[in-house]
mmCIF file of C-alpha atoms in Angstrom:
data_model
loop_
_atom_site.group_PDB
_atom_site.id
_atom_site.type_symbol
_atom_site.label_atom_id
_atom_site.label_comp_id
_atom_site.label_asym_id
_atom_site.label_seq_id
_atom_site.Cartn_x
_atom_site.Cartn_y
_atom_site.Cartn_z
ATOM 1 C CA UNK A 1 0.000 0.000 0.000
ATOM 2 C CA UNK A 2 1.559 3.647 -0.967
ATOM 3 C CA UNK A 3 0.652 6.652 0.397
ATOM 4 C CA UNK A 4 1.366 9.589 -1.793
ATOM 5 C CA UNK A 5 2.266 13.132 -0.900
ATOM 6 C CA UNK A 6 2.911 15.724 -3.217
ATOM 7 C CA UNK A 7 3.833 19.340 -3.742
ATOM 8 C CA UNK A 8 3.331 21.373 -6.767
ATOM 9 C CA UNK A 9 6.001 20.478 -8.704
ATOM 10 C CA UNK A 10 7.074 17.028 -6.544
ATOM 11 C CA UNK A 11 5.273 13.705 -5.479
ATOM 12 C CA UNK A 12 6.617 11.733 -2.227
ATOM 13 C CA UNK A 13 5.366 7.632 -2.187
ATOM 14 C CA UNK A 14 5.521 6.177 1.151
ATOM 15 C CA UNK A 15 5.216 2.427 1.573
ATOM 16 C CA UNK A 16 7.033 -0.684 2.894
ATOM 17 C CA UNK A 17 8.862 -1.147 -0.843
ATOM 18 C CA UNK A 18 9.723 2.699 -0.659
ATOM 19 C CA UNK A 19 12.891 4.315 0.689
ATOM 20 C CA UNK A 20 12.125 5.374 4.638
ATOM 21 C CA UNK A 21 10.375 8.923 4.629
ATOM 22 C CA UNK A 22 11.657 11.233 6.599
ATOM 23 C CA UNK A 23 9.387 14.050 8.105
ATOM 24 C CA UNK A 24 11.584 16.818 8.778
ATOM 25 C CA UNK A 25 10.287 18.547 12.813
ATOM 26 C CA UNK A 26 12.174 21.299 13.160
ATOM 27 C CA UNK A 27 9.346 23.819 12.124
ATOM 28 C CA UNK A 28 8.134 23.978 15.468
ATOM 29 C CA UNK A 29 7.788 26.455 17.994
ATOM 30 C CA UNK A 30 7.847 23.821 21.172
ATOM 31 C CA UNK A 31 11.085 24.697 22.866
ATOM 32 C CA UNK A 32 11.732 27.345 19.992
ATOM 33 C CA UNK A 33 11.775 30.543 22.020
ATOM 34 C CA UNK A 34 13.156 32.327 18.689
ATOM 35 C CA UNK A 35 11.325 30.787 16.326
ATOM 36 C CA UNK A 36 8.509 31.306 18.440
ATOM 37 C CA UNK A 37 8.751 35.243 18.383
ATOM 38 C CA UNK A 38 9.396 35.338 14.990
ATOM 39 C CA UNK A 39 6.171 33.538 14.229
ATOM 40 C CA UNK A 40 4.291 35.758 16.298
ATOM 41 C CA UNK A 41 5.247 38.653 14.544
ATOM 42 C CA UNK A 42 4.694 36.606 10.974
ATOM 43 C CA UNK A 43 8.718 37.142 10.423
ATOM 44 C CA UNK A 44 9.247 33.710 8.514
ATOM 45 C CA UNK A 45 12.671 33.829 7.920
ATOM 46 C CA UNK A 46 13.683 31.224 10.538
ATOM 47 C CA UNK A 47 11.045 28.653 9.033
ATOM 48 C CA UNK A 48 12.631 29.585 5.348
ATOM 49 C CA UNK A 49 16.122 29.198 6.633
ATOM 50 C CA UNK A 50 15.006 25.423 8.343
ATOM 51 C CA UNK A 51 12.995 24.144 5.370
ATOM 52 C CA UNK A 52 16.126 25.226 3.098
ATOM 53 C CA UNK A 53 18.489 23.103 5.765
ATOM 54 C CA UNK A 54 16.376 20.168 6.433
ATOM 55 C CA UNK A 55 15.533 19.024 2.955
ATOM 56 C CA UNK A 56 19.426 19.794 2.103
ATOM 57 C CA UNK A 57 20.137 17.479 5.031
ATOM 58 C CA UNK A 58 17.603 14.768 3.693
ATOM 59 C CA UNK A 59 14.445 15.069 4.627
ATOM 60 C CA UNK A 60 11.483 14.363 1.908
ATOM 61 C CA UNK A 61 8.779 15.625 3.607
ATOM 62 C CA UNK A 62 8.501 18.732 5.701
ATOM 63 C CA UNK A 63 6.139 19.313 9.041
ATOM 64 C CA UNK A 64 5.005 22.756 9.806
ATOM 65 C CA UNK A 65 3.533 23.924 13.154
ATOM 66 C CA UNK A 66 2.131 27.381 14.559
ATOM 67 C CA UNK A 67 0.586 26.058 17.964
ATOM 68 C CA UNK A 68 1.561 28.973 19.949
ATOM 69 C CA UNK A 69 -1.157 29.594 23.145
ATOM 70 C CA UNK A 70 -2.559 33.176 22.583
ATOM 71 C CA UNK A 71 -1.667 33.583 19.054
ATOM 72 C CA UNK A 72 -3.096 33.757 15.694
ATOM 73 C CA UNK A 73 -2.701 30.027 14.747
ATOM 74 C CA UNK A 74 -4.522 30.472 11.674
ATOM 75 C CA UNK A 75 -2.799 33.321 10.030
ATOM 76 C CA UNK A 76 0.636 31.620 11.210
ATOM 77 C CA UNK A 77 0.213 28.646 10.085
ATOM 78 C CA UNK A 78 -0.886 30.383 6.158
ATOM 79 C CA UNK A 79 2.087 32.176 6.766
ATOM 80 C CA UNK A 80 4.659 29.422 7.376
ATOM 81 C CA UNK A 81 3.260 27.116 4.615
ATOM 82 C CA UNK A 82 2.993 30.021 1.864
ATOM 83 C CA UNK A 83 6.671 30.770 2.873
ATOM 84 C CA UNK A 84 7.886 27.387 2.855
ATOM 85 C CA UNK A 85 6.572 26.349 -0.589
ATOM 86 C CA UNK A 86 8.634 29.315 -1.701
ATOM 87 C CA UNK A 87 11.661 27.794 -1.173
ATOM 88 C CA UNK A 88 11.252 24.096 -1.556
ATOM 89 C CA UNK A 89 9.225 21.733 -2.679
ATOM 90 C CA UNK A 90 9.256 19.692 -0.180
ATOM 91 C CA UNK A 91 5.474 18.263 0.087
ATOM 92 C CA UNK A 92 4.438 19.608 3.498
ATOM 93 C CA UNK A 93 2.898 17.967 6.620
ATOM 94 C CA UNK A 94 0.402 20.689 8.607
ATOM 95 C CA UNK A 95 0.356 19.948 12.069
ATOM 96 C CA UNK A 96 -2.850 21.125 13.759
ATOM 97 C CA UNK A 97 -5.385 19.917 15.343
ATOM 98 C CA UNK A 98 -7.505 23.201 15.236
ATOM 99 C CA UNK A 99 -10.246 23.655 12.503
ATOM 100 C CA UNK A 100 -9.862 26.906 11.504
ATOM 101 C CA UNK A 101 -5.829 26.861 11.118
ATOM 102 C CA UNK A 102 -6.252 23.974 8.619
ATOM 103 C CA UNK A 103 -9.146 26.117 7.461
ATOM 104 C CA UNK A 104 -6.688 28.953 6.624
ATOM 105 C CA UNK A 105 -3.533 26.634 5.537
ATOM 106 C CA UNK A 106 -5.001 23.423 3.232
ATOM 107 C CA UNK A 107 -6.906 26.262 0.900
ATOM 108 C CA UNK A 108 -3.184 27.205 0.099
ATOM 109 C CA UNK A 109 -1.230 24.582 -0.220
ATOM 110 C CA UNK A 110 -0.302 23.378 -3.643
ATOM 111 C CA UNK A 111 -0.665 19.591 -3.796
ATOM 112 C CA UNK A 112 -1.536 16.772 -1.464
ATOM 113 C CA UNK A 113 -0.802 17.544 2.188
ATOM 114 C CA UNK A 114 -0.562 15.614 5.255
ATOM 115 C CA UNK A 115 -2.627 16.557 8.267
ATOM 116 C CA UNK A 116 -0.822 16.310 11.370
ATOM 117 C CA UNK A 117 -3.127 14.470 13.176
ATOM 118 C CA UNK A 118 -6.278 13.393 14.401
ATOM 119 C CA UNK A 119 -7.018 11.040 17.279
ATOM 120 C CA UNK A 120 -9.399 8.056 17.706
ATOM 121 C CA UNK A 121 -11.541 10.388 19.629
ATOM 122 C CA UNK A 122 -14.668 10.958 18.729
ATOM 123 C CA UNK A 123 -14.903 14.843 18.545
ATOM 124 C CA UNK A 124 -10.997 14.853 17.138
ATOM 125 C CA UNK A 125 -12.410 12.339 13.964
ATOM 126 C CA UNK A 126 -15.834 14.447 13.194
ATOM 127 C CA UNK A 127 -13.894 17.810 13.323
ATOM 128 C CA UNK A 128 -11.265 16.818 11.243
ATOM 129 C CA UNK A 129 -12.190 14.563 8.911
ATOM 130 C CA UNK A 130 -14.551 16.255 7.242
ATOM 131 C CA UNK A 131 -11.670 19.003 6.296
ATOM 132 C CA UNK A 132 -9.564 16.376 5.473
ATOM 133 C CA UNK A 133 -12.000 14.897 2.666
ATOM 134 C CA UNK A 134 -12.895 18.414 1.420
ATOM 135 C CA UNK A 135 -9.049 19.068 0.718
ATOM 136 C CA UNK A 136 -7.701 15.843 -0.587
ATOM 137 C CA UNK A 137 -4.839 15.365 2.143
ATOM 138 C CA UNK A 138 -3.627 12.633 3.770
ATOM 139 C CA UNK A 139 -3.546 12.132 7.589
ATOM 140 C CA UNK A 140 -2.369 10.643 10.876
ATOM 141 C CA UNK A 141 -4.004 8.972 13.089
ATOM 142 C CA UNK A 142 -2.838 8.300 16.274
ATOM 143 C CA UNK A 143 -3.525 5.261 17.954
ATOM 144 C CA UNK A 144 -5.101 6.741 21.373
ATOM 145 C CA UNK A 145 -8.890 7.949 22.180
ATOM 146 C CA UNK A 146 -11.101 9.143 24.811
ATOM 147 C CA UNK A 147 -9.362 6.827 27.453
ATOM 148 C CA UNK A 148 -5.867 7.785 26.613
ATOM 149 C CA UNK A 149 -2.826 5.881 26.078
ATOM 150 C CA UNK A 150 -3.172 2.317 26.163
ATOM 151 C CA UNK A 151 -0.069 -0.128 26.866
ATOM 152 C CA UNK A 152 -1.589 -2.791 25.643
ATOM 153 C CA UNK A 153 -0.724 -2.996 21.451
ATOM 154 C CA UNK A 154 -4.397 -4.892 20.885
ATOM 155 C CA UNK A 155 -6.198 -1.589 22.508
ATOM 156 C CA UNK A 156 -4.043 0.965 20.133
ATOM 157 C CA UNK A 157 -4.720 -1.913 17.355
ATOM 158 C CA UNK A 158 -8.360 -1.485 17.903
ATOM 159 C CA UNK A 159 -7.975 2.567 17.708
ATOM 160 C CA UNK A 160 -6.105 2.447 14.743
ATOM 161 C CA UNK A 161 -9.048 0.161 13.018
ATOM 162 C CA UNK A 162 -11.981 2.829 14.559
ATOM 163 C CA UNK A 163 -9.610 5.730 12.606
ATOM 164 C CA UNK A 164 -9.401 3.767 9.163
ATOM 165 C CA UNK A 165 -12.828 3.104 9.450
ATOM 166 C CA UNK A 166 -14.423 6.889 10.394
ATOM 167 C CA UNK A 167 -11.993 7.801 7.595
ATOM 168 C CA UNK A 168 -13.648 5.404 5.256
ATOM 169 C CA UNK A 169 -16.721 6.879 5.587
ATOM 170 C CA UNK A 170 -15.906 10.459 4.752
ATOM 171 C CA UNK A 171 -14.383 8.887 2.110
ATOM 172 C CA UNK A 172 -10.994 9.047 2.873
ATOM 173 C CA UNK A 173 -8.951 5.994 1.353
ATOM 174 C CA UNK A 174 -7.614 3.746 3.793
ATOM 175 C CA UNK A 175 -3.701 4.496 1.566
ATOM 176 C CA UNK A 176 -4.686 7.943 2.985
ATOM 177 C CA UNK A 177 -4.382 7.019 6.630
ATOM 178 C CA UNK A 178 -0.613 6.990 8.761
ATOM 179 C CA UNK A 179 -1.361 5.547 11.754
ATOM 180 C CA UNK A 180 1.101 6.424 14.709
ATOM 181 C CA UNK A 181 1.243 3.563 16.703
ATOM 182 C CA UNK A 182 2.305 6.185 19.583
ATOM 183 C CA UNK A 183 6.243 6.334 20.698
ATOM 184 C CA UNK A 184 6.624 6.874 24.664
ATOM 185 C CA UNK A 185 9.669 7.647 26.352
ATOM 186 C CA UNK A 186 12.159 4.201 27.422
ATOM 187 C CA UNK A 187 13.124 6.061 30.345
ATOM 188 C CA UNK A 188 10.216 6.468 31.915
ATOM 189 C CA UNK A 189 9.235 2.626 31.482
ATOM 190 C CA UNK A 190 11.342 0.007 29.853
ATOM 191 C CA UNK A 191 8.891 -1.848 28.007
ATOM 192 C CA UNK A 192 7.770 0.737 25.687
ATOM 193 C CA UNK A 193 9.605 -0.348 23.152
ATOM 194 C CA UNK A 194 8.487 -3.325 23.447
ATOM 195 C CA UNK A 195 4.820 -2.177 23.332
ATOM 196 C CA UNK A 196 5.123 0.060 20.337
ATOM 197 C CA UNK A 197 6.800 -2.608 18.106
ATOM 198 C CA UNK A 198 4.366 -5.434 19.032
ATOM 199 C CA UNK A 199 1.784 -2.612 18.227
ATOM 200 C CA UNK A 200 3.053 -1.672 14.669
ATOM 201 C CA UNK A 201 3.280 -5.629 14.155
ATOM 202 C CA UNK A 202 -0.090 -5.769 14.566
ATOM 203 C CA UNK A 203 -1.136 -2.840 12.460
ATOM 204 C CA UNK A 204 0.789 -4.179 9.634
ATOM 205 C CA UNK A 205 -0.575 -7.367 9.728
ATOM 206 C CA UNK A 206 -4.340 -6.910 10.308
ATOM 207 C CA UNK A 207 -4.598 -3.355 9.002
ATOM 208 C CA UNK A 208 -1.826 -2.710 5.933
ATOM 209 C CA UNK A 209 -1.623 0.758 6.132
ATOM 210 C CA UNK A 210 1.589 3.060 6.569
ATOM 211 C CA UNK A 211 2.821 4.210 9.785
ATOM 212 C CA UNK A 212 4.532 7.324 11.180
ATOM 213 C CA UNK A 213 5.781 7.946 14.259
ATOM 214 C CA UNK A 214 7.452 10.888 16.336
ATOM 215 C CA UNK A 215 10.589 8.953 16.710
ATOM 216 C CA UNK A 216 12.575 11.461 18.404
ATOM 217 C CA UNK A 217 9.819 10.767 21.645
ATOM 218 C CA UNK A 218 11.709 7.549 22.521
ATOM 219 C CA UNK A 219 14.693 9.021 24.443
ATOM 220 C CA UNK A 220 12.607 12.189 26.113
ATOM 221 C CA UNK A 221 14.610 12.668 29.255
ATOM 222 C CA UNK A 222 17.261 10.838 28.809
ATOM 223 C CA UNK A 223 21.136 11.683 27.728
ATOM 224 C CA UNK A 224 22.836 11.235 24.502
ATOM 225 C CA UNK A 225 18.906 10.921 22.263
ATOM 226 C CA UNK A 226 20.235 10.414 18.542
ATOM 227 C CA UNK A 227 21.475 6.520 19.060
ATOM 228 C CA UNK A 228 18.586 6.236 21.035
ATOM 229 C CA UNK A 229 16.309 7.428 17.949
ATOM 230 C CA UNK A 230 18.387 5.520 15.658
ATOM 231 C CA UNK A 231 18.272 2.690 17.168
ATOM 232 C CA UNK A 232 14.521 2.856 17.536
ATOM 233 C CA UNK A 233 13.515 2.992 13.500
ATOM 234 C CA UNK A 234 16.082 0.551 12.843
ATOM 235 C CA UNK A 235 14.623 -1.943 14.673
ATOM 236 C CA UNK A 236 11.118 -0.091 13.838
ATOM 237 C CA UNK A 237 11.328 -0.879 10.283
ATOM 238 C CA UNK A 238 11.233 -4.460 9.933
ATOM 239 C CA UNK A 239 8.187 -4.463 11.617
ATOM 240 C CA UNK A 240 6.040 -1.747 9.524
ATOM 241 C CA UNK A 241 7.294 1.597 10.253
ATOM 242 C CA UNK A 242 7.541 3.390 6.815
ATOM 243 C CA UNK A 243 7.883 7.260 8.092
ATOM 244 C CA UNK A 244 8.935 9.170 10.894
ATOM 245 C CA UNK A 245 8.491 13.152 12.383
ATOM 246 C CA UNK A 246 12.393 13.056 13.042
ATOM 247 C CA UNK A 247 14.973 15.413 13.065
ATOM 248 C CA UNK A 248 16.961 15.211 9.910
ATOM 249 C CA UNK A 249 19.736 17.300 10.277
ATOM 250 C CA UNK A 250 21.237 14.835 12.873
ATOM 251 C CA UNK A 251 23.642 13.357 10.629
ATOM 252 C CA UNK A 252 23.695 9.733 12.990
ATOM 253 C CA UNK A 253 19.460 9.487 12.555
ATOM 254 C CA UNK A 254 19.979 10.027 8.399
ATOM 255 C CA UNK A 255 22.834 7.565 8.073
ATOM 256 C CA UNK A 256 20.934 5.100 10.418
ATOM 257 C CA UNK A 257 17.893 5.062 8.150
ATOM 258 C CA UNK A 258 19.907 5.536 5.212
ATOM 259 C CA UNK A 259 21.680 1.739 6.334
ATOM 260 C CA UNK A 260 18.071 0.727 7.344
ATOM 261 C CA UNK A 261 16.792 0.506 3.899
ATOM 262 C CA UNK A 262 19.961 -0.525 2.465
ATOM 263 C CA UNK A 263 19.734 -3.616 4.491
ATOM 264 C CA UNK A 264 15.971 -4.199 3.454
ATOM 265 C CA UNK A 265 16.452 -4.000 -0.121
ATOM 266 C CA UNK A 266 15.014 -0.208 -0.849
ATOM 267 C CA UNK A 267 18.240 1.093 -1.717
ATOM 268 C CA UNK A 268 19.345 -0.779 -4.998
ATOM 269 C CA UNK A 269 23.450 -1.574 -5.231
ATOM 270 C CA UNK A 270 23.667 1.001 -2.317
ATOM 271 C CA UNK A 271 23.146 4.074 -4.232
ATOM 272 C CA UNK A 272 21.683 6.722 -2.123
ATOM 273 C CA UNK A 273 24.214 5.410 1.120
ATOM 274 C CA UNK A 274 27.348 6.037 -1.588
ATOM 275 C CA UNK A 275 25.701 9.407 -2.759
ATOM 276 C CA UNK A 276 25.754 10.098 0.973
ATOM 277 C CA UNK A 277 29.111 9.218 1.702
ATOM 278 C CA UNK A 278 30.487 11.405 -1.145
ATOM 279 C CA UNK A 279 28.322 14.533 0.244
ATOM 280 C CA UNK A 280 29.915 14.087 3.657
ATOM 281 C CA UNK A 281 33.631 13.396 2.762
ATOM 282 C CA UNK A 282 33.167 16.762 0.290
ATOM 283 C CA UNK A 283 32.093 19.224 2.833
ATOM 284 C CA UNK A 284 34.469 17.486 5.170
ATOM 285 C CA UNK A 285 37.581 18.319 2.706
ATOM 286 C CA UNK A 286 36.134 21.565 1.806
ATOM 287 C CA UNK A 287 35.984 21.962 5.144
ATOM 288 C CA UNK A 288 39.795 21.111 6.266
ATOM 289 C CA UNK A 289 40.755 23.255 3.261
ATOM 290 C CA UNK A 290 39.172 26.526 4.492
ATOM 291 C CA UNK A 291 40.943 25.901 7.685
ATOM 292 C CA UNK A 292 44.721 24.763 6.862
ATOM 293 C CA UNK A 293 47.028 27.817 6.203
ATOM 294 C CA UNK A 294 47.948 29.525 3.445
ATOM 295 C CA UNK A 295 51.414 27.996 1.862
ATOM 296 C CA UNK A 296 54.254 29.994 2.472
ATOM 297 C CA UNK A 297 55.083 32.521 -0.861
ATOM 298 C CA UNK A 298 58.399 32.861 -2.895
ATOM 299 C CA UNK A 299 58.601 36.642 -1.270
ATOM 300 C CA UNK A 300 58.235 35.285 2.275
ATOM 301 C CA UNK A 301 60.818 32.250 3.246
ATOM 302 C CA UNK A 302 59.852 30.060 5.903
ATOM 303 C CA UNK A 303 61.714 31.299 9.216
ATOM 304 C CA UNK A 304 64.731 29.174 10.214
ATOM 305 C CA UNK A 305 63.952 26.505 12.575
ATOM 306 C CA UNK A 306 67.545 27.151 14.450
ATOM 307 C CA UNK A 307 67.586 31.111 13.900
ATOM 308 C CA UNK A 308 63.418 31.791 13.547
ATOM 309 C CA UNK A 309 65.487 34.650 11.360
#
């Protein structure tokens, strides 16, 4: 099953025979205090600037969100998506859950979005899906409802079925539906892991849709996060996970998904992992070559090593 995403001018597939889509986060004022102020005064140079560097780093897809308490949501969020598809084009994730921002962004967008996401409960699926239907997009759906989080993968199993299904009947294709089988932090409880992967093995098997996840959740609170992210979708993938909200200018996360779908066949003879390596060791010898000094000239001798004359 493929899920496609598109901008005006490019189209993004994601499914288990495609390469791992990455769903660049750093658009985002959460513990953005900058980024924040600037989007509050609709100054989108900062969410220019990190579209420009995430999809340079990698990323295929990019996530936008405004969700600032006591500000203009709405006219933010048009903002941020009219000003990122003037720089890339990236097709664009729009992460709200509020009506009338998605009112004010999907109208603009150039393509087929993905909505950033609804919930398996009941007042989340009627509120959204309906927009959802009337603009085409794609969404997430993630696997918790009125109850809350469940830790037990045939509850989230059973949300993730009630989402595919509410979607179905606005009319919403069930290739149109991520479901995030929900990513909780390891430190606080060892087994999540283990939960979330016996979750997405379920989804894949009794469902078949795609699944994204915020991967970057797994090592909340904890020291050193990126192996702990990597780590995560590599072991993530096997069982289903096709697409993740991730930060893609962390070059160990890239190279660890880049090595992911090398190893499951979706990178034929190892061609985007060798186009990688070449980008790296260039910027790395441009890099050394800025910094060495300059050779000495015919008009300056080297100083005696004895002398220094």
């Amino acid at each position: 099953m493929k899920t496609v995403l598109s901008s005006a001018t490019k189209t993004v597939l994601i499914g288990p025979d495609e390469p791992f889509v990455i769903i660049g986060e750093r658009i985002n004022p959460t513990n953005r205090k900058k980024l924040a102020e600037e989007l509050k005064r609709f100054d989108f140079s900062r969410v220019r600037a990190d579209a420009l560097a995430q999809v340079e780093a990698g990323a295929q897809v990019l996530d936008v969100n405004t969700g600032i308490p006591g500000a203009d949501e709405p006219g933010m969020l048009k903002g941020a998506v009219q000003a990122m598809m003037e720089v890339t084009d990236a097709p664009i994730s729009i992460d709200s859950s509020t009506p009338e921002a998605l009112e004010a962004a999907l109208p603009i967008y150039r393509g087929k979005a993905l909505v950033n996401s609804v919930t398996g409960e009941d007042e989340s699926l009627e509120r959204l899906l309906p927009l959802i239907k009337k603009y085409g997009a794609a969404v997430i759906g993630i696997a918790n409802d009125d109850t809350g989080i469940s830790n037990d993968p045939e509850v989230r199993l059973a949300v993730a079925r009630k989402i595919v299904q509410r979607a179905a009947d606005h009319g919403i294709p069930r290739e149109d539906v991520l479901i995030d089988p929900l990513c909780m932090p390891i430190g606080a409880n060892h087994n999540f892991g283990r939960i979330t992967f016996e979750t997405m093995r379920l989804i894949r098997q009794e469902l078949g849709v795609n699944m994204s996840i915020g991967a970057g959740n797994v090592g909340f609170g904890l020291p050193d996060r990126p192996p702990l992210t990597s780590s995560f979708m590599l072991l993530a993938m096997p069982v289903g996970l096709t697409a993740a909200i991730t930060n893609a200018l962390e070059p160990e996360i890239y190279r660890s998904i880049l090595a992911g779908d090398l190893m499951m066949g979706r990178d034929p003879f190892g061609k985007r992992w060798n186009q990688n390596f070449r980008k790296v060791s260039a910027a790395k010898a441009a890099a050394l070559g800025a910094a060495a000094p300059a050779a000495p000239s015919a008009a300056s001798p080297t100083p005696s090593p004895v002398t220094g004359r």
